[in-house]
């Protein structure tokens, strides 16, 4: 299983690379990578196991964060999201955002990242809703429409696959600037 020592940290060039397309059927290595990434999220969201293994809880994990420059990420949205948000759990492979809302949204507490040890404050403006096309571990194509927190998580993960980190989106001069037409998610 992955521990915090296995997570690549900001400064490691793998986090700034464009990841490579994944081929199907998945190799044994890629299948294990997928399983271990989802396992990390599940263990990290269990309070006892999270404490036992000294993990940071995560709702997503992208392959470059475990040193693999591949277009693959695990997403496991927490169960306590509001009822109108659909929970989402899957390994997303070769994902593409095929449409996004004009409506912008940001988490009111800002974002964090397992690969960034320090807290970087500021709003991370994103699309409130996105439609994502991806392949699952069996190569099946899916098209999903997510909104609010799950949409923000999947955009954070897809950013990792293209070498982008959350703080790249924060306005350096005015990290908490608000525009009138964006919504804030608690
Ligand atoms: C806040 C946190 C995350 C996504 C969106 C908002 C995920 C944090 C864990 N990761 O670093 C995953 O890449
Ligand atoms: Ni991250």
mmCIF file of C-alpha atoms and ligand atoms in Angstrom:
data_model
loop_
_atom_site.group_PDB
_atom_site.id
_atom_site.type_symbol
_atom_site.label_atom_id
_atom_site.label_comp_id
_atom_site.label_asym_id
_atom_site.label_seq_id
_atom_site.Cartn_x
_atom_site.Cartn_y
_atom_site.Cartn_z
ATOM 1 C CA UNK A 1 0.000 0.000 0.000
ATOM 2 C CA UNK A 2 1.044 3.608 -0.505
ATOM 3 C CA UNK A 3 2.211 5.674 2.455
ATOM 4 C CA UNK A 4 3.006 9.396 2.610
ATOM 5 C CA UNK A 5 6.657 8.636 1.793
ATOM 6 C CA UNK A 6 5.514 7.349 -1.608
ATOM 7 C CA UNK A 7 3.734 10.577 -2.559
ATOM 8 C CA UNK A 8 5.758 12.818 -4.883
ATOM 9 C CA UNK A 9 6.154 16.368 -3.592
ATOM 10 C CA UNK A 10 6.128 19.722 -5.318
ATOM 11 C CA UNK A 11 9.550 20.230 -6.885
ATOM 12 C CA UNK A 12 9.604 16.719 -8.366
ATOM 13 C CA UNK A 13 9.527 17.212 -12.163
ATOM 14 C CA UNK A 14 7.001 14.375 -12.629
ATOM 15 C CA UNK A 15 4.319 16.708 -11.217
ATOM 16 C CA UNK A 16 4.965 19.212 -14.021
ATOM 17 C CA UNK A 17 4.955 16.787 -16.957
ATOM 18 C CA UNK A 18 2.188 16.005 -19.411
ATOM 19 C CA UNK A 19 1.254 12.389 -18.560
ATOM 20 C CA UNK A 20 1.220 9.624 -21.187
ATOM 21 C CA UNK A 21 -1.848 7.954 -22.630
ATOM 22 C CA UNK A 22 -2.688 4.542 -21.119
ATOM 23 C CA UNK A 23 -3.151 1.546 -23.446
ATOM 24 C CA UNK A 24 -5.742 -1.241 -23.169
ATOM 25 C CA UNK A 25 -5.966 -3.940 -22.083
ATOM 26 C CA UNK A 26 -4.235 -2.597 -18.992
ATOM 27 C CA UNK A 27 -0.832 -4.105 -18.213
ATOM 28 C CA UNK A 28 -0.501 -5.897 -14.899
ATOM 29 C CA UNK A 29 1.494 -2.894 -13.611
ATOM 30 C CA UNK A 30 -1.186 -0.399 -14.627
ATOM 31 C CA UNK A 31 -3.906 -2.542 -13.044
ATOM 32 C CA UNK A 32 -1.929 -2.655 -9.790
ATOM 33 C CA UNK A 33 -1.343 1.088 -9.952
ATOM 34 C CA UNK A 34 -5.108 1.658 -10.291
ATOM 35 C CA UNK A 35 -5.909 -0.678 -7.392
ATOM 36 C CA UNK A 36 -3.289 0.855 -5.118
ATOM 37 C CA UNK A 37 -4.390 4.420 -5.834
ATOM 38 C CA UNK A 38 -8.016 3.630 -4.939
ATOM 39 C CA UNK A 39 -6.830 1.669 -1.893
ATOM 40 C CA UNK A 40 -4.972 4.773 -0.696
ATOM 41 C CA UNK A 41 -8.157 6.860 -0.886
ATOM 42 C CA UNK A 42 -10.243 4.238 0.907
ATOM 43 C CA UNK A 43 -7.736 3.752 3.718
ATOM 44 C CA UNK A 44 -7.130 7.487 4.047
ATOM 45 C CA UNK A 45 -10.874 8.140 4.476
ATOM 46 C CA UNK A 46 -11.161 5.605 7.318
ATOM 47 C CA UNK A 47 -10.321 7.666 10.442
ATOM 48 C CA UNK A 48 -8.701 4.750 12.309
ATOM 49 C CA UNK A 49 -6.604 3.486 9.407
ATOM 50 C CA UNK A 50 -5.677 7.038 8.415
ATOM 51 C CA UNK A 51 -4.271 7.600 11.913
ATOM 52 C CA UNK A 52 -2.645 4.169 12.070
ATOM 53 C CA UNK A 53 -0.709 4.668 8.825
ATOM 54 C CA UNK A 54 -0.201 8.420 9.332
ATOM 55 C CA UNK A 55 -1.831 9.353 6.030
ATOM 56 C CA UNK A 56 -3.373 12.595 4.851
ATOM 57 C CA UNK A 57 -6.988 12.022 3.864
ATOM 58 C CA UNK A 58 -7.570 12.309 0.134
ATOM 59 C CA UNK A 59 -10.591 12.491 -2.155
ATOM 60 C CA UNK A 60 -8.466 12.012 -5.243
ATOM 61 C CA UNK A 61 -5.011 10.819 -6.263
ATOM 62 C CA UNK A 62 -3.382 11.162 -9.671
ATOM 63 C CA UNK A 63 -0.728 8.754 -11.002
ATOM 64 C CA UNK A 64 2.032 11.433 -11.154
ATOM 65 C CA UNK A 65 1.566 11.795 -7.386
ATOM 66 C CA UNK A 66 2.934 8.282 -6.995
ATOM 67 C CA UNK A 67 5.641 8.888 -9.585
ATOM 68 C CA UNK A 68 3.856 7.474 -12.654
ATOM 69 C CA UNK A 69 3.460 9.853 -15.573
ATOM 70 C CA UNK A 70 0.284 8.205 -16.874
ATOM 71 C CA UNK A 71 -3.183 9.548 -17.667
ATOM 72 C CA UNK A 72 -4.817 7.852 -14.692
ATOM 73 C CA UNK A 73 -6.351 9.110 -11.447
ATOM 74 C CA UNK A 74 -8.497 7.738 -8.628
ATOM 75 C CA UNK A 75 -11.491 9.733 -7.422
ATOM 76 C CA UNK A 76 -13.522 8.919 -4.306
ATOM 77 C CA UNK A 77 -15.868 11.694 -3.268
ATOM 78 C CA UNK A 78 -16.708 11.808 0.443
ATOM 79 C CA UNK A 79 -20.187 10.535 1.371
ATOM 80 C CA UNK A 80 -21.290 13.697 3.207
ATOM 81 C CA UNK A 81 -21.758 15.783 0.020
ATOM 82 C CA UNK A 82 -25.149 17.435 -0.396
ATOM 83 C CA UNK A 83 -27.906 15.172 -1.815
ATOM 84 C CA UNK A 84 -28.008 16.968 -5.134
ATOM 85 C CA UNK A 85 -24.380 16.043 -5.862
ATOM 86 C CA UNK A 86 -23.917 12.549 -7.201
ATOM 87 C CA UNK A 87 -21.207 10.654 -5.328
ATOM 88 C CA UNK A 88 -18.419 9.510 -7.603
ATOM 89 C CA UNK A 89 -15.981 6.652 -7.265
ATOM 90 C CA UNK A 90 -13.860 5.393 -10.140
ATOM 91 C CA UNK A 91 -10.442 5.147 -11.691
ATOM 92 C CA UNK A 92 -10.470 7.623 -14.549
ATOM 93 C CA UNK A 93 -8.144 6.744 -17.423
ATOM 94 C CA UNK A 94 -7.328 9.033 -20.393
ATOM 95 C CA UNK A 95 -9.914 11.546 -19.115
ATOM 96 C CA UNK A 96 -10.987 14.538 -21.186
ATOM 97 C CA UNK A 97 -13.212 17.408 -20.063
ATOM 98 C CA UNK A 98 -15.620 17.626 -22.981
ATOM 99 C CA UNK A 99 -17.686 20.535 -21.689
ATOM 100 C CA UNK A 100 -17.736 22.909 -18.779
ATOM 101 C CA UNK A 101 -20.204 25.407 -17.375
ATOM 102 C CA UNK A 102 -19.722 29.127 -17.725
ATOM 103 C CA UNK A 103 -20.662 29.237 -14.034
ATOM 104 C CA UNK A 104 -17.490 29.320 -11.924
ATOM 105 C CA UNK A 105 -17.150 27.859 -8.421
ATOM 106 C CA UNK A 106 -14.504 27.720 -5.727
ATOM 107 C CA UNK A 107 -14.196 25.974 -2.378
ATOM 108 C CA UNK A 108 -14.588 28.592 0.354
ATOM 109 C CA UNK A 109 -11.660 27.050 2.262
ATOM 110 C CA UNK A 110 -9.425 26.914 -0.813
ATOM 111 C CA UNK A 111 -7.749 23.674 -1.918
ATOM 112 C CA UNK A 112 -4.926 21.527 -0.683
ATOM 113 C CA UNK A 113 -2.880 18.793 -2.290
ATOM 114 C CA UNK A 114 -1.127 15.682 -1.003
ATOM 115 C CA UNK A 115 1.901 16.764 -3.050
ATOM 116 C CA UNK A 116 2.038 20.256 -1.528
ATOM 117 C CA UNK A 117 3.127 20.236 2.103
ATOM 118 C CA UNK A 118 2.456 23.866 2.902
ATOM 119 C CA UNK A 119 -0.965 25.494 3.058
ATOM 120 C CA UNK A 120 -1.410 27.916 0.194
ATOM 121 C CA UNK A 121 -4.379 30.167 0.771
ATOM 122 C CA UNK A 122 -6.653 31.611 -1.846
ATOM 123 C CA UNK A 123 -9.609 30.791 -4.034
ATOM 124 C CA UNK A 124 -9.107 28.334 -6.865
ATOM 125 C CA UNK A 125 -11.662 29.299 -9.505
ATOM 126 C CA UNK A 126 -12.967 26.352 -11.491
ATOM 127 C CA UNK A 127 -16.003 25.366 -13.543
ATOM 128 C CA UNK A 128 -19.010 24.584 -11.356
ATOM 129 C CA UNK A 129 -20.034 21.729 -13.670
ATOM 130 C CA UNK A 130 -18.019 19.587 -16.025
ATOM 131 C CA UNK A 131 -18.701 16.716 -18.375
ATOM 132 C CA UNK A 132 -15.825 14.250 -18.440
ATOM 133 C CA UNK A 133 -15.225 11.374 -20.819
ATOM 134 C CA UNK A 134 -12.876 8.664 -19.575
ATOM 135 C CA UNK A 135 -12.147 4.945 -19.708
ATOM 136 C CA UNK A 136 -12.408 2.687 -16.678
ATOM 137 C CA UNK A 137 -9.959 -0.125 -15.836
ATOM 138 C CA UNK A 138 -11.757 -2.412 -18.299
ATOM 139 C CA UNK A 139 -11.426 0.095 -21.127
ATOM 140 C CA UNK A 140 -15.157 0.896 -21.045
ATOM 141 C CA UNK A 141 -15.936 4.485 -22.035
ATOM 142 C CA UNK A 142 -17.947 6.633 -19.636
ATOM 143 C CA UNK A 143 -19.307 10.152 -19.896
ATOM 144 C CA UNK A 144 -20.214 11.704 -16.549
ATOM 145 C CA UNK A 145 -21.539 15.102 -15.583
ATOM 146 C CA UNK A 146 -20.433 16.304 -12.163
ATOM 147 C CA UNK A 147 -21.189 19.492 -10.252
ATOM 148 C CA UNK A 148 -19.992 21.389 -7.204
ATOM 149 C CA UNK A 149 -17.445 19.580 -5.004
ATOM 150 C CA UNK A 150 -17.139 16.405 -7.126
ATOM 151 C CA UNK A 151 -16.621 18.625 -10.202
ATOM 152 C CA UNK A 152 -13.870 20.544 -8.390
ATOM 153 C CA UNK A 153 -12.146 17.331 -7.321
ATOM 154 C CA UNK A 154 -12.126 15.852 -10.825
ATOM 155 C CA UNK A 155 -10.721 19.118 -12.265
ATOM 156 C CA UNK A 156 -7.962 19.094 -9.607
ATOM 157 C CA UNK A 157 -7.070 15.501 -10.600
ATOM 158 C CA UNK A 158 -7.181 16.122 -14.360
ATOM 159 C CA UNK A 159 -4.938 19.178 -13.812
ATOM 160 C CA UNK A 160 -2.329 16.864 -12.231
ATOM 161 C CA UNK A 161 -2.266 14.815 -15.439
ATOM 162 C CA UNK A 162 -1.276 17.938 -17.374
ATOM 163 C CA UNK A 163 1.336 19.223 -14.933
ATOM 164 C CA UNK A 164 -0.834 21.832 -13.232
ATOM 165 C CA UNK A 165 -1.071 22.351 -9.454
ATOM 166 C CA UNK A 166 -3.985 24.033 -7.689
ATOM 167 C CA UNK A 167 -2.045 27.130 -6.664
ATOM 168 C CA UNK A 168 -1.301 27.931 -10.332
ATOM 169 C CA UNK A 169 -4.930 29.131 -10.475
ATOM 170 C CA UNK A 170 -4.748 31.424 -7.428
ATOM 171 C CA UNK A 171 -4.564 35.150 -8.156
ATOM 172 C CA UNK A 172 -1.128 36.044 -6.774
ATOM 173 C CA UNK A 173 -1.914 39.748 -6.161
ATOM 174 C CA UNK A 174 -5.330 39.152 -4.694
ATOM 175 C CA UNK A 175 -5.772 35.511 -3.578
ATOM 176 C CA UNK A 176 -9.232 36.074 -2.082
ATOM 177 C CA UNK A 177 -10.667 38.286 -4.803
ATOM 178 C CA UNK A 178 -14.285 37.467 -5.603
ATOM 179 C CA UNK A 179 -16.133 38.073 -8.810
ATOM 180 C CA UNK A 180 -19.876 38.558 -8.504
ATOM 181 C CA UNK A 181 -20.772 35.558 -10.638
ATOM 182 C CA UNK A 182 -18.931 32.696 -8.970
ATOM 183 C CA UNK A 183 -20.387 30.435 -6.293
ATOM 184 C CA UNK A 184 -18.581 29.312 -3.158
ATOM 185 C CA UNK A 185 -18.815 25.773 -1.886
ATOM 186 C CA UNK A 186 -18.480 25.044 1.841
HETATM 187 C C1 LIG B 1 -9.351 19.948 -2.532
HETATM 188 C C2 LIG B 1 -8.586 18.804 -2.467
HETATM 189 C C3 LIG B 1 -8.504 17.939 -3.548
HETATM 190 C C4 LIG B 1 -9.199 18.245 -4.693
HETATM 191 C C5 LIG B 1 -9.945 19.388 -4.756
HETATM 192 C C6 LIG B 1 -10.022 20.230 -3.689
HETATM 193 C C7 LIG B 1 -7.708 16.667 -3.535
HETATM 194 C C8 LIG B 1 -6.564 16.620 -2.595
HETATM 195 C C9 LIG B 1 -5.743 15.376 -2.770
HETATM 196 N N1 LIG B 1 -4.908 15.452 -3.898
HETATM 197 O O1 LIG B 1 -3.763 16.100 -3.832
HETATM 198 C C10 LIG B 1 -5.251 14.834 -5.077
HETATM 199 O O2 LIG B 1 -4.585 15.261 -6.175
HETATM 200 NI NI1 LIG B 2 -3.539 17.148 -5.681
#
